[in-house]
Coordinates of C-alpha atoms and ligand atoms in Angstrom, one line a residue:
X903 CA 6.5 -0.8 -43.0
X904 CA 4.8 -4.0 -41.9
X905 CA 4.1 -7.0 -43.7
X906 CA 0.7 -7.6 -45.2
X907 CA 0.9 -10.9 -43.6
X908 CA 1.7 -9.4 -40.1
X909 CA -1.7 -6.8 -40.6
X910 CA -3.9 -9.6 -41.8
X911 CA -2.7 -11.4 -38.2
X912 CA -3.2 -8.1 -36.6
X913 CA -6.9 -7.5 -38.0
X914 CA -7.5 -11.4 -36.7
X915 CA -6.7 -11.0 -32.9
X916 CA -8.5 -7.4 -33.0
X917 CA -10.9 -7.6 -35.9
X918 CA -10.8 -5.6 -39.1
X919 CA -12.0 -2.5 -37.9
X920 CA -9.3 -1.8 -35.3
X921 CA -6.6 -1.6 -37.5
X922 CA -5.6 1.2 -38.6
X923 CA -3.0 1.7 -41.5
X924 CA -4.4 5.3 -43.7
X925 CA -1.8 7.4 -43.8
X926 CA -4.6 10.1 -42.1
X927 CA -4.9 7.6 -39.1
X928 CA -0.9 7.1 -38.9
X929 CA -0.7 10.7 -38.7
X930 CA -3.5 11.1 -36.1
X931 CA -1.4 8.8 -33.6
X932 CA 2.1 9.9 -34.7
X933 CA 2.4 13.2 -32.1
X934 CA 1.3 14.0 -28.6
X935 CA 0.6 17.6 -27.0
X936 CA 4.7 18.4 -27.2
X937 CA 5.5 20.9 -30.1
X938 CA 8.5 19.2 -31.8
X939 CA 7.8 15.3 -31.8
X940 CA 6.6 13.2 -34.0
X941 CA 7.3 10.2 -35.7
X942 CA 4.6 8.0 -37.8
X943 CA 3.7 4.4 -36.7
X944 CA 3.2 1.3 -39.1
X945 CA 0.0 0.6 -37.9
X946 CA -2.3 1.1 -35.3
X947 CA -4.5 -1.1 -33.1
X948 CA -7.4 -0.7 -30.5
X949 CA -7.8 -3.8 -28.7
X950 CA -11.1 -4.3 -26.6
X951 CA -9.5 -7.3 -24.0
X952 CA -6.6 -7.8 -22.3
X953 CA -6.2 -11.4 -24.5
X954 CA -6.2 -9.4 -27.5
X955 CA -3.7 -7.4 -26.1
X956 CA -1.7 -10.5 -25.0
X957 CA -1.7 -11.6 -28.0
X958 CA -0.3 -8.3 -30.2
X959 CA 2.9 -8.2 -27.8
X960 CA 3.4 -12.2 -28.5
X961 CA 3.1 -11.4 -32.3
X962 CA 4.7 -8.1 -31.7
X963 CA 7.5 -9.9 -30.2
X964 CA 7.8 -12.8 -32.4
X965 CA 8.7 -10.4 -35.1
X966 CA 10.6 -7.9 -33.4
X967 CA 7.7 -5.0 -34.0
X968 CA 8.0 -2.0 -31.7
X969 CA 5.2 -1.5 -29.5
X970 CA 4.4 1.6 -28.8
X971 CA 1.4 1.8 -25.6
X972 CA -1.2 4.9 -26.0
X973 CA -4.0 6.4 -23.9
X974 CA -5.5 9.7 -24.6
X975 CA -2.0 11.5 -26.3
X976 CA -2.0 14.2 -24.2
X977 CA 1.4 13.4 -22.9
X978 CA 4.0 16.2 -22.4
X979 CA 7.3 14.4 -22.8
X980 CA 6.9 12.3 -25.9
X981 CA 6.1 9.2 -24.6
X982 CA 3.1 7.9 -26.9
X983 CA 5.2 8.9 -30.0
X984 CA 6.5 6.0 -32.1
X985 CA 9.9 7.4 -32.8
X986 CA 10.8 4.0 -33.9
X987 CA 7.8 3.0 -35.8
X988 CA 6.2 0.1 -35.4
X989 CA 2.6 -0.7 -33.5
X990 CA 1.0 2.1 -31.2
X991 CA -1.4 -0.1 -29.2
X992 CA -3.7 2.6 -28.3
X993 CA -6.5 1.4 -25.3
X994 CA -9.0 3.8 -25.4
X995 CA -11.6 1.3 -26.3
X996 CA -10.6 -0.8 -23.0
X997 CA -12.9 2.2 -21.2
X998 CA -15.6 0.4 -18.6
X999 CA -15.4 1.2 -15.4
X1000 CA -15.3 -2.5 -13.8
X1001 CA -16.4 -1.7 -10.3
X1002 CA -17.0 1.3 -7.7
X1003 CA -17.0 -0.5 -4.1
X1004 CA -18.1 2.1 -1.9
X1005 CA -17.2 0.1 1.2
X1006 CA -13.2 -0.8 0.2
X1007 CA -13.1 2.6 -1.0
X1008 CA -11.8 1.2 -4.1
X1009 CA -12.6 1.1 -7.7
X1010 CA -11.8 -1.4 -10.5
X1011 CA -10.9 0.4 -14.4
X1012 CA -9.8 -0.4 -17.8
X1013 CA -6.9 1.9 -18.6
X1014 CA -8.9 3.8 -21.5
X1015 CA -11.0 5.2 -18.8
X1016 CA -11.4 8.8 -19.9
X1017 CA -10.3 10.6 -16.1
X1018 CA -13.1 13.1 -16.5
X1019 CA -15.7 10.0 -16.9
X1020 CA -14.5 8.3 -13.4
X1021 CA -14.5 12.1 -11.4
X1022 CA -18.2 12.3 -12.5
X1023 CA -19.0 8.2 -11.6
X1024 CA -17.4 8.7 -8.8
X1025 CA -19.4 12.3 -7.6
X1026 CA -22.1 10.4 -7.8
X1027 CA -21.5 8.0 -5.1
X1028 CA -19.5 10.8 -2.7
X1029 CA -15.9 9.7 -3.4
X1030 CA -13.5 11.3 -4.8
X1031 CA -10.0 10.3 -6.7
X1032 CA -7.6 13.2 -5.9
X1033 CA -5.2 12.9 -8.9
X1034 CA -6.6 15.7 -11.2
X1035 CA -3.6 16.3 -14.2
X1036 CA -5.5 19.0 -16.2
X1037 CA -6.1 17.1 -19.1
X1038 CA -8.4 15.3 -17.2
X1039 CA -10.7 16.0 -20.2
X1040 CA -8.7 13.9 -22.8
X1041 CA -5.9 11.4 -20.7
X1042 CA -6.8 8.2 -19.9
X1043 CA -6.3 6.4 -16.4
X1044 CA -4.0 4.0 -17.6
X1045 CA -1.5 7.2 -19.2
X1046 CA -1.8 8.7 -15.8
X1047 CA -0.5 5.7 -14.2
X1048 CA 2.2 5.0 -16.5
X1049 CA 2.9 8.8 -16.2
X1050 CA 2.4 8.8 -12.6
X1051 CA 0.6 12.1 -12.9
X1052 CA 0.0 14.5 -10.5
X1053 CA -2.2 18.1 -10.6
X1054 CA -3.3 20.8 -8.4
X1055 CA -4.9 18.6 -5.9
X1056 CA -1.8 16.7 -5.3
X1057 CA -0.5 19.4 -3.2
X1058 CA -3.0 17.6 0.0
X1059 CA -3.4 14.6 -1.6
X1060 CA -0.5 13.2 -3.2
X1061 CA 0.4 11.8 -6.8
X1062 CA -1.3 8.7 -8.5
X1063 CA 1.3 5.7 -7.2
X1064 CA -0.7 6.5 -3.7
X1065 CA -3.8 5.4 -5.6
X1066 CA -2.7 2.5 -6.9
X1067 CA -3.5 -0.8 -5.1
X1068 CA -3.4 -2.9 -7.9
X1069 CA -2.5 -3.7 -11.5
X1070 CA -3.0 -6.3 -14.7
X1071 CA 0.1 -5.9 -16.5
X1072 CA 1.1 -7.5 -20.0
X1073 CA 4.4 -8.3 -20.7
X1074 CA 6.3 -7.7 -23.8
X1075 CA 6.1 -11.7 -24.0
X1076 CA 2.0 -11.9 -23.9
X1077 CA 2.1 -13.0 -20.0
X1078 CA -0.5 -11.4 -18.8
X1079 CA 0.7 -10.4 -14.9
X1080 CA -1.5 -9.7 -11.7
X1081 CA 0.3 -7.1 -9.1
X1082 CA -0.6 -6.1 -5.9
X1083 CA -4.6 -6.4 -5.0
X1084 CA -7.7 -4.7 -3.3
X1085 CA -6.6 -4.3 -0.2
X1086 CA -5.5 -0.9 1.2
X1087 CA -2.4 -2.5 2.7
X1088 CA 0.1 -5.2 1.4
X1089 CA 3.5 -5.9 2.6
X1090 CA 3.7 -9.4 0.2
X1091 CA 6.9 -9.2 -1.4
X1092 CA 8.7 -6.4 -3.2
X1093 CA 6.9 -3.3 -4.4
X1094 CA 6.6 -4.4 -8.3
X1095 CA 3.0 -2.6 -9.0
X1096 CA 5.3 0.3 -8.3
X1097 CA 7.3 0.0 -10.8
X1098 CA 4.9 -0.2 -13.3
X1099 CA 3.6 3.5 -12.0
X1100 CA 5.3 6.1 -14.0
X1101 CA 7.1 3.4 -16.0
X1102 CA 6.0 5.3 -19.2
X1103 CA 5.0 1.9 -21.4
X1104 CA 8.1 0.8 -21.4
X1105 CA 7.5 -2.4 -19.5
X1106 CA 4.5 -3.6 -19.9
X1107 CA 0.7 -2.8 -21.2
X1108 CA -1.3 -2.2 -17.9
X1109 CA -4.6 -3.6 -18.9
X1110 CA -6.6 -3.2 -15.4
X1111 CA -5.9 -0.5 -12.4
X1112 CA -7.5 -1.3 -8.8
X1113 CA -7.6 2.7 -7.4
X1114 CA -7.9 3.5 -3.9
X1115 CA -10.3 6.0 -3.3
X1116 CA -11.3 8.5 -0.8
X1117 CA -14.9 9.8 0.5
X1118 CA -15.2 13.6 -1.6
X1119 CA -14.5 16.3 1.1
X1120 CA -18.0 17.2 2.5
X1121 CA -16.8 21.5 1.7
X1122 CA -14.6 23.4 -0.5
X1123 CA -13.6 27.0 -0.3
X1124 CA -11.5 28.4 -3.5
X1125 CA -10.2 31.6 -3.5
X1126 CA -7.7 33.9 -5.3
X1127 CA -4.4 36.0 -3.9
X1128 CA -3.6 38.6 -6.6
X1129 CA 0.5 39.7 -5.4
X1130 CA 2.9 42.7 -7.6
X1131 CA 5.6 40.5 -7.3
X1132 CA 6.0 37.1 -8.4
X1133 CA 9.0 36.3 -5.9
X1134 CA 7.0 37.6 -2.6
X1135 CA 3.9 35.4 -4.0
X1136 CA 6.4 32.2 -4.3
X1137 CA 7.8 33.6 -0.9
X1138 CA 4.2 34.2 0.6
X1139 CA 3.3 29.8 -0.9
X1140 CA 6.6 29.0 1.7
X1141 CA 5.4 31.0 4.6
X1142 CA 1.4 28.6 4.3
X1143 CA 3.0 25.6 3.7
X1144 CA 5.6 26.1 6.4
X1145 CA 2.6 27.2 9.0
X1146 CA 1.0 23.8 9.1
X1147 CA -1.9 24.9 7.3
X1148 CA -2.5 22.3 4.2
X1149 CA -4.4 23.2 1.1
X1150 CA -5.7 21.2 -1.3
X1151 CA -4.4 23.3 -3.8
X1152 CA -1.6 26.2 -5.0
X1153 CA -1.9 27.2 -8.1
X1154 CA 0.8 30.2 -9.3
X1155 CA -0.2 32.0 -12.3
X1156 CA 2.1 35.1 -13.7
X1157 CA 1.6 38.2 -15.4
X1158 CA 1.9 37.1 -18.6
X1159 CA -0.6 34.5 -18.4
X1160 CA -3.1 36.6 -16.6
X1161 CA -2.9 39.3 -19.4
X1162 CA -3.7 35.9 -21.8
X1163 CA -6.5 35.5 -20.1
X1164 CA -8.4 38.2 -20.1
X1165 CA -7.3 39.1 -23.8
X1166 CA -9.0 35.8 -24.6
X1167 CA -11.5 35.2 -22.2
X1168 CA -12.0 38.8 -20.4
X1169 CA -12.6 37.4 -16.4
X1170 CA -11.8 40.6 -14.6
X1171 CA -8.5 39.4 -13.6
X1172 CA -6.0 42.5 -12.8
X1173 CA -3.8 43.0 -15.4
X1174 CA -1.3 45.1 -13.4
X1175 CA -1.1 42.0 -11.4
X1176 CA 2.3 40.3 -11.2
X1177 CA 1.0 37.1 -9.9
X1178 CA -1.9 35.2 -8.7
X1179 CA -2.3 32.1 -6.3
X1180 CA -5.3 30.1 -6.6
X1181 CA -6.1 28.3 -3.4
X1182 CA -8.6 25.9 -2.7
X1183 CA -9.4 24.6 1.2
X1184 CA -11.2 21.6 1.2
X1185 CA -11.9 18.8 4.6
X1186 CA -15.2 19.7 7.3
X1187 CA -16.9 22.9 7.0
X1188 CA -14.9 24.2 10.3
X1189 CA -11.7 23.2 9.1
X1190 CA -12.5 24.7 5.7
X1191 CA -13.3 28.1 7.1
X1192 CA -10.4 28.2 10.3
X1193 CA -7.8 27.5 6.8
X1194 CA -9.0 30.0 4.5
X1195 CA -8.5 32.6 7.0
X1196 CA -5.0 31.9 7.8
X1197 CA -4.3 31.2 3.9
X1198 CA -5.6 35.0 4.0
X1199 CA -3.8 36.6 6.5
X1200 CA -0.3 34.6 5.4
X1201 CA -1.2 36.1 2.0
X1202 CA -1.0 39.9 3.6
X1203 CA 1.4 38.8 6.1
X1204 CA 4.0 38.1 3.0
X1205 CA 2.9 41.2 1.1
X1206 CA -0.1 40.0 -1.1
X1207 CA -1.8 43.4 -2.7
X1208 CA -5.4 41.8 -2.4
X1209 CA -7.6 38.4 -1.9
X1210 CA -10.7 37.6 -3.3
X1211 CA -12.9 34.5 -2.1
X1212 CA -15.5 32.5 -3.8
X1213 CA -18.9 33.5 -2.8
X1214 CA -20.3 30.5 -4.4
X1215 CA -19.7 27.3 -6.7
X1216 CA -20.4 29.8 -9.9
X1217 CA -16.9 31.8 -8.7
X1218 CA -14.8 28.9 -7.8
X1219 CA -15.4 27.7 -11.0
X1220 CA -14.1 30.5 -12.6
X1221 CA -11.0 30.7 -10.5
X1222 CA -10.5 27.3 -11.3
X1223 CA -11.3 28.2 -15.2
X1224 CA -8.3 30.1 -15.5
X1225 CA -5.7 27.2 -14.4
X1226 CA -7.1 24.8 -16.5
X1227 CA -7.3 26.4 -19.5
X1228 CA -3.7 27.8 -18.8
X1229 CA -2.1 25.1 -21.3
X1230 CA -4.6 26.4 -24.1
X1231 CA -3.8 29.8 -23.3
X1232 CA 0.0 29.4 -23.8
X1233 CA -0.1 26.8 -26.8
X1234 CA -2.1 29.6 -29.0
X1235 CA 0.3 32.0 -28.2
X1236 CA 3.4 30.9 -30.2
X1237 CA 4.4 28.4 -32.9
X1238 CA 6.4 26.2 -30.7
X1239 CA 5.9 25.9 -27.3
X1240 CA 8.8 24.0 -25.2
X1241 CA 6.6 23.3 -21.6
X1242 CA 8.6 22.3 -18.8
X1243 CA 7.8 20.6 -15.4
X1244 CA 11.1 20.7 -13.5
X1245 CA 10.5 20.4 -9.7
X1246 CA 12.1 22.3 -6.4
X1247 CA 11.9 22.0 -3.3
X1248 CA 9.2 24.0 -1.8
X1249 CA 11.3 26.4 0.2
X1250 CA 13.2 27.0 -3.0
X1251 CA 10.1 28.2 -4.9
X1252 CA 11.3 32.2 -4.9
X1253 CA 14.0 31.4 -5.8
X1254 CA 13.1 29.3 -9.1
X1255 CA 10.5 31.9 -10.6
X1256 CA 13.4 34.5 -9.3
X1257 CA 15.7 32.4 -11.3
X1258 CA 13.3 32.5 -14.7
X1259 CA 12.8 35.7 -14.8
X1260 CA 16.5 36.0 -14.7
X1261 CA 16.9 33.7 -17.7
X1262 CA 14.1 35.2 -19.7
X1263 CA 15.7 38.5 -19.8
X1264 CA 19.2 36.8 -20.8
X1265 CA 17.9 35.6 -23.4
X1266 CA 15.3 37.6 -24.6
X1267 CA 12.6 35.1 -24.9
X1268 CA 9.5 35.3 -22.9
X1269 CA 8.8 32.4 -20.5
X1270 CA 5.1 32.1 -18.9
X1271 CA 5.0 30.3 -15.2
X1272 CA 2.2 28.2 -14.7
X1273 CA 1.9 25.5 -12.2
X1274 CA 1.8 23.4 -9.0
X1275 CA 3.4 25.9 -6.5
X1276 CA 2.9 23.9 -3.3
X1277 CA 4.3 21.1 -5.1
X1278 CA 7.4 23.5 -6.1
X1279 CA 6.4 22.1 -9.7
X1280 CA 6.3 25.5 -11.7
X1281 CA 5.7 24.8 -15.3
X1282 CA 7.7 27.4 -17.6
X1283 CA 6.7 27.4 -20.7
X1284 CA 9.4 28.6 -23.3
X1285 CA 8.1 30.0 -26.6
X1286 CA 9.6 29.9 -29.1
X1287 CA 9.1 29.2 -33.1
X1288 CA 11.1 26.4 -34.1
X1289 CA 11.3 27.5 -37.7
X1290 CA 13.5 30.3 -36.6
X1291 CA 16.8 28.3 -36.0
X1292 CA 18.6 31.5 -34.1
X1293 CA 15.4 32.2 -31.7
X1294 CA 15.2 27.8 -31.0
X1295 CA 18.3 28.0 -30.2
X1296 CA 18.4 30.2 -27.8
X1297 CA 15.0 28.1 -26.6
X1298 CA 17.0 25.3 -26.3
X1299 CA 19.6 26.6 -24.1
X1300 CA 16.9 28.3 -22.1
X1301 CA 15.8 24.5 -21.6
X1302 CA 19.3 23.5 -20.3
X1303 CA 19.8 26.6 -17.9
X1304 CA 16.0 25.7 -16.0
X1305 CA 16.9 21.9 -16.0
X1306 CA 20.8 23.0 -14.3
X1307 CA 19.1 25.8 -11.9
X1308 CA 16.1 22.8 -11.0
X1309 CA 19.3 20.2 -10.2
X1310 CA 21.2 23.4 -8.6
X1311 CA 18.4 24.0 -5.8
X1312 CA 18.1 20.2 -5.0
X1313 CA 15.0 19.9 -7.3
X1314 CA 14.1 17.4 -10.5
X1315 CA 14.0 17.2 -14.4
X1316 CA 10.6 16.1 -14.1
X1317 CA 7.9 16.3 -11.4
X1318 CA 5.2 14.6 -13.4
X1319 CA 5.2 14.7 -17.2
X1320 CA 8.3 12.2 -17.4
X1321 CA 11.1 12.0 -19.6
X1322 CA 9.8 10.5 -22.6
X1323 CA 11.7 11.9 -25.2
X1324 CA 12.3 15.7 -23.8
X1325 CA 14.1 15.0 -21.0
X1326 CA 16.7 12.4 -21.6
X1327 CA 19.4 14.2 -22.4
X1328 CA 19.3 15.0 -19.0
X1329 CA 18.8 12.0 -17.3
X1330 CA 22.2 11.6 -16.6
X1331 CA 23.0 14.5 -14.8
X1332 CA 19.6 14.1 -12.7
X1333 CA 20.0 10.4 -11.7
X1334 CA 22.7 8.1 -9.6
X1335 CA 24.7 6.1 -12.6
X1336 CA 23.6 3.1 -11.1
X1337 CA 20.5 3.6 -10.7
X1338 CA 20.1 4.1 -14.6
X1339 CA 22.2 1.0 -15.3
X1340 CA 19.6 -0.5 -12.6
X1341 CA 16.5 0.5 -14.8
X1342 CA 18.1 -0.6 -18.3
X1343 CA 18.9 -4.3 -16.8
X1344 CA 15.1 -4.5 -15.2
X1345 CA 14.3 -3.1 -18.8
X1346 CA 16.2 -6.1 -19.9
X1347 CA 14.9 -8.5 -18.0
X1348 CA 11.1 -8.0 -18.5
X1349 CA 11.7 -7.0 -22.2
X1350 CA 14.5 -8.9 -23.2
X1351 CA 13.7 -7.7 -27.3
X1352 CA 13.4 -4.3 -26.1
X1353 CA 10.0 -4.1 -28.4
X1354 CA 8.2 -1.9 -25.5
X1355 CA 8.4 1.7 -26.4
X1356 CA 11.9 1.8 -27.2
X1357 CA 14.0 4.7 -27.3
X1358 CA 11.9 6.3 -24.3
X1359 CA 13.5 8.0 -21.0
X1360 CA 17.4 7.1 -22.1
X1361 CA 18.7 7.4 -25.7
X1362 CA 19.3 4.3 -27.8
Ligands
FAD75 C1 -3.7 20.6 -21.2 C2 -2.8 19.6 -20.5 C3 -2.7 19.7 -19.1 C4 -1.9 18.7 -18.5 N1 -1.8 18.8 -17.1 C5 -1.1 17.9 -16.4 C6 -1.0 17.9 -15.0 O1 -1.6 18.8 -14.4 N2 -0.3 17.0 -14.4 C7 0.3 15.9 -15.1 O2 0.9 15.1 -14.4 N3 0.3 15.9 -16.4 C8 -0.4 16.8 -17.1 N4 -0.5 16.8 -18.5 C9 0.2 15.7 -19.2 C10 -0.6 14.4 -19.5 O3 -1.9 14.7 -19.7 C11 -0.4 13.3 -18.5 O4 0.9 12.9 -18.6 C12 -1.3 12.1 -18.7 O5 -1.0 11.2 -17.6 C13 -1.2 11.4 -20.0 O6 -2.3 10.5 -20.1 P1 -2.7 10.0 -21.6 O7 -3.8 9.0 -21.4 O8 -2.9 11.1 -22.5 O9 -1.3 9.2 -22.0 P2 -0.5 9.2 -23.3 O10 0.0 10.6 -23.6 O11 -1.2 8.5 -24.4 O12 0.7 8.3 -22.9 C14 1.6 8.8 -21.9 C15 2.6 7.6 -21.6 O13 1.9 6.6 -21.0 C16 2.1 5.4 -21.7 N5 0.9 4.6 -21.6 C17 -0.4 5.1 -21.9 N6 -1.3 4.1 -21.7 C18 -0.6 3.0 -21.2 C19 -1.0 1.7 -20.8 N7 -2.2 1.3 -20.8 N8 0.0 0.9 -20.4 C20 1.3 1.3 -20.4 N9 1.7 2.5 -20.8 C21 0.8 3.4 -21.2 C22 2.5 5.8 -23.1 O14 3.4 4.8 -23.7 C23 3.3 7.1 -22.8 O15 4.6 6.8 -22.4 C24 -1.2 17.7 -19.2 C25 -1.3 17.7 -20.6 C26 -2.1 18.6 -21.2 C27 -2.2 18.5 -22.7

């Protein structure tokens, strides 16, 4: 509980209105889209300016207030939840769009920039920003850089910390920090923009993002590869990627999910089906066409039943439909949905869903696959109902086995969601010692109070 005198400071560096402190507001900021976290905040606050910002993490600091940073919510590892109380400094009202230079091929946002509002800005000038997590609906650009997100078109394009050219980061202390710049190349000194990317809050508020941008592909082809067996469609993502030919996306989609579908939103997908891969070819019209053929013939080559492509923008659309409202799909299913976003290498694909399936029948408990195959960064989602301790426990080990078996094929605890919360009691077994004790002592250094989202990616 904060003082009334700390509030009545609060309400003066962000006004009256942009303090939040109703027990219905608390509760609105106190989870994120995980099932089981959630703690409540003190209070709330919606700065406009980075001053205003500066000054909450002075006064923040001065009084020894968590400081929990927030962008859209949608989060899948915990890392917007206050689990120590405290401040969540939420910036969705820091949302212009400072500049679109068409000739840098860079843009200049506020980190409450609402993804889906810079795609469309940015269609209408040709570019294109490749980072696409699926919530592009809801996150905000600054959670995707403190997440460093990726999505399907990540496969081709890479993650965000290849878009970032710059930063304006504020410290725990109020300094308000410049990193990096406009300019598509810069070798001054170390790498420190980067490690704000993917730093999940915990080291500063990032205030302003200077995004590298590329012109939008001039054609697209999207197309479907419907498989009856989930390990010769993982094989069949291997034998594409190890051709030379480069989508722009790889979408996997099981049987589970696919039945899902059409029971909620009939699409005439097959329900017999064991597996779909979405593809999507995108670059010059030649290039488009020459790949989607050899996507097609790898897909019979490694034993695909059937392919359908897009005839038009109306049918991509569809295909693209289903993987974006996968996470819907699976959160209605069950009371408690554990997601996961371990990552493999991408000749180890097979073997991972191989591995799942294995692990779902041990323990009884179904486990959809959704996710990023070219990126080997297969979501399974573990349902569960947490108010059945027996059946959460066996969740819970379930979680364990698919982080070991991730570590096992040389992969990682997380591809893109982060550790937040979920993850860390992994972290240990999926990270060099030193390299942890390396991340608490930069912790230290930059946030010497440890008021910046503490208790996030190691236990306290
Ligand atoms: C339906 C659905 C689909 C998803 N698909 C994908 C996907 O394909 N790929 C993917 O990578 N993720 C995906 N996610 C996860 C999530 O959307 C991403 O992690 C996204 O980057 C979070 O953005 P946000 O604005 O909602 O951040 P929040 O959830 O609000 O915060 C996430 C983290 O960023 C920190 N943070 C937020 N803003 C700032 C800031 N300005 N300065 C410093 N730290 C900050 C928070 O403290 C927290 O640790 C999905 C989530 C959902 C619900």
């Amino acid at each position: 509980m904060l003082k009334p005198k700390l509030i009545s400071q609060l309400r003066k560096i962000v006004g009256k209105e942009t303090v939040l402190t109703s027990k219905e507001d608390l509760t609105t900021y106190s989870y994120d889209a995980t099932a089981i976290w959630t703690h409540m905040p003190d209070a709330v606050v919606l700065p406009t300016t980075t001053e205003q910002v500066s000054q909450v993490l002075k006064l923040a600091n001065e009084n020894r207030i968590p400081v929990t940073p927030r962008g859209g919510g949608s989060g899948l590892s915990g890392g917007s939840i206050p689990i120590k109380g405290g401040i969540v400094l939420c910036t969705t009202k820091m949302n212009k769009i400072l500049e679109i230079n068409k000739t840098n091929l860079s843009a200049t946002v506020e980190p409450g920039v609402v993804l889906q509002d810079f795609n469309i800005a940015l269609a209408k000038e040709g570019l294109f920003y490749p980072p696409d997590p699926q919530s592009f609906l809801s996150c905000t650009i600054g959670g995707t850089v403190a997440e460093n997100a990726g999505g399907p078109s990540c496969a081709k394009y890479g993650v965000t910390k290849q878009y970032v050219l710059g930063l304006e980061v504020v410290l725990a202390s109020g300094y308000i920090m410049n990193l990096g710049g406009v300019t598509p190349k810069n070798r001054t000194g170390y790498e420190i923009a980067t490690l704000f990317v993917g730093s999940e809050g915990t080291l500063g508020v990032i205030t302003k993002i200077v995004l590298r941008l590329l012109p939008m592909p001039p054609a697209q082809k999207s197309m479907l590869a419907i498989f009856d067996d989930m390990v010769v469609a993982g094989n069949a993502v291997s034998n594409i990627l190890a051709s030379g030919v480069m989508p722009s996306k790889v979408e996997f989609v099981d049987n589970w999910l696919i039945r899902r579908f059409e029971e909620l939103t009939p699409m005439g997908l097959p329900i017999d089906a064991n597996a779909l891969l979405l593809f999507e070819a995108s670059g010059s019209p030649e290039t488009v066409e020459t790949e989607i053929q050899q996507i097609i013939d790898i897909c019979y080559r490694s034993g695909a039943r059937e392919t359908k492509l897009a005839k038009n923008q109306a049918e991509a659309d569809k295909i693209w439909k289903t993987r974006s409202t996968a996470m819907a799909a699976v959160f209605s299913a069950a009371h408690t949905v554990l997601t996961e976003d371990v990552a493999v290498p991408r000749d180890k694909i097979a073997q991972f869903i191989q591995g799942c399936q294995e692990i779902s029948q041990k323990y009884d408990v179904a486990i959809p696959l959704v996710g990023h195959a070219a990126d080997g960064n297969i979501h399974p989602h573990v349902l569960t109902d947490q108010r059945n301790t027996e059946h959460f426990e066996r969740a819970k080990k379930i979680m364990d086995e698919l982080f070991a078996m991730a570590l096992s094929l040389g992969g990682t605890i997380s591809g893109e969601h982060g550790i937040g919360l979920e993850k860390q009691h992994f972290l240990d077994k999926a990270m060099d010692p030193m390299a942890i004790d390396l991340m608490k002592k930069i912790k230290g250094i930059l946030d010497p109070n440890n008021i910046l989202n503490p208790g996030k990616i190691w236990a306290e």
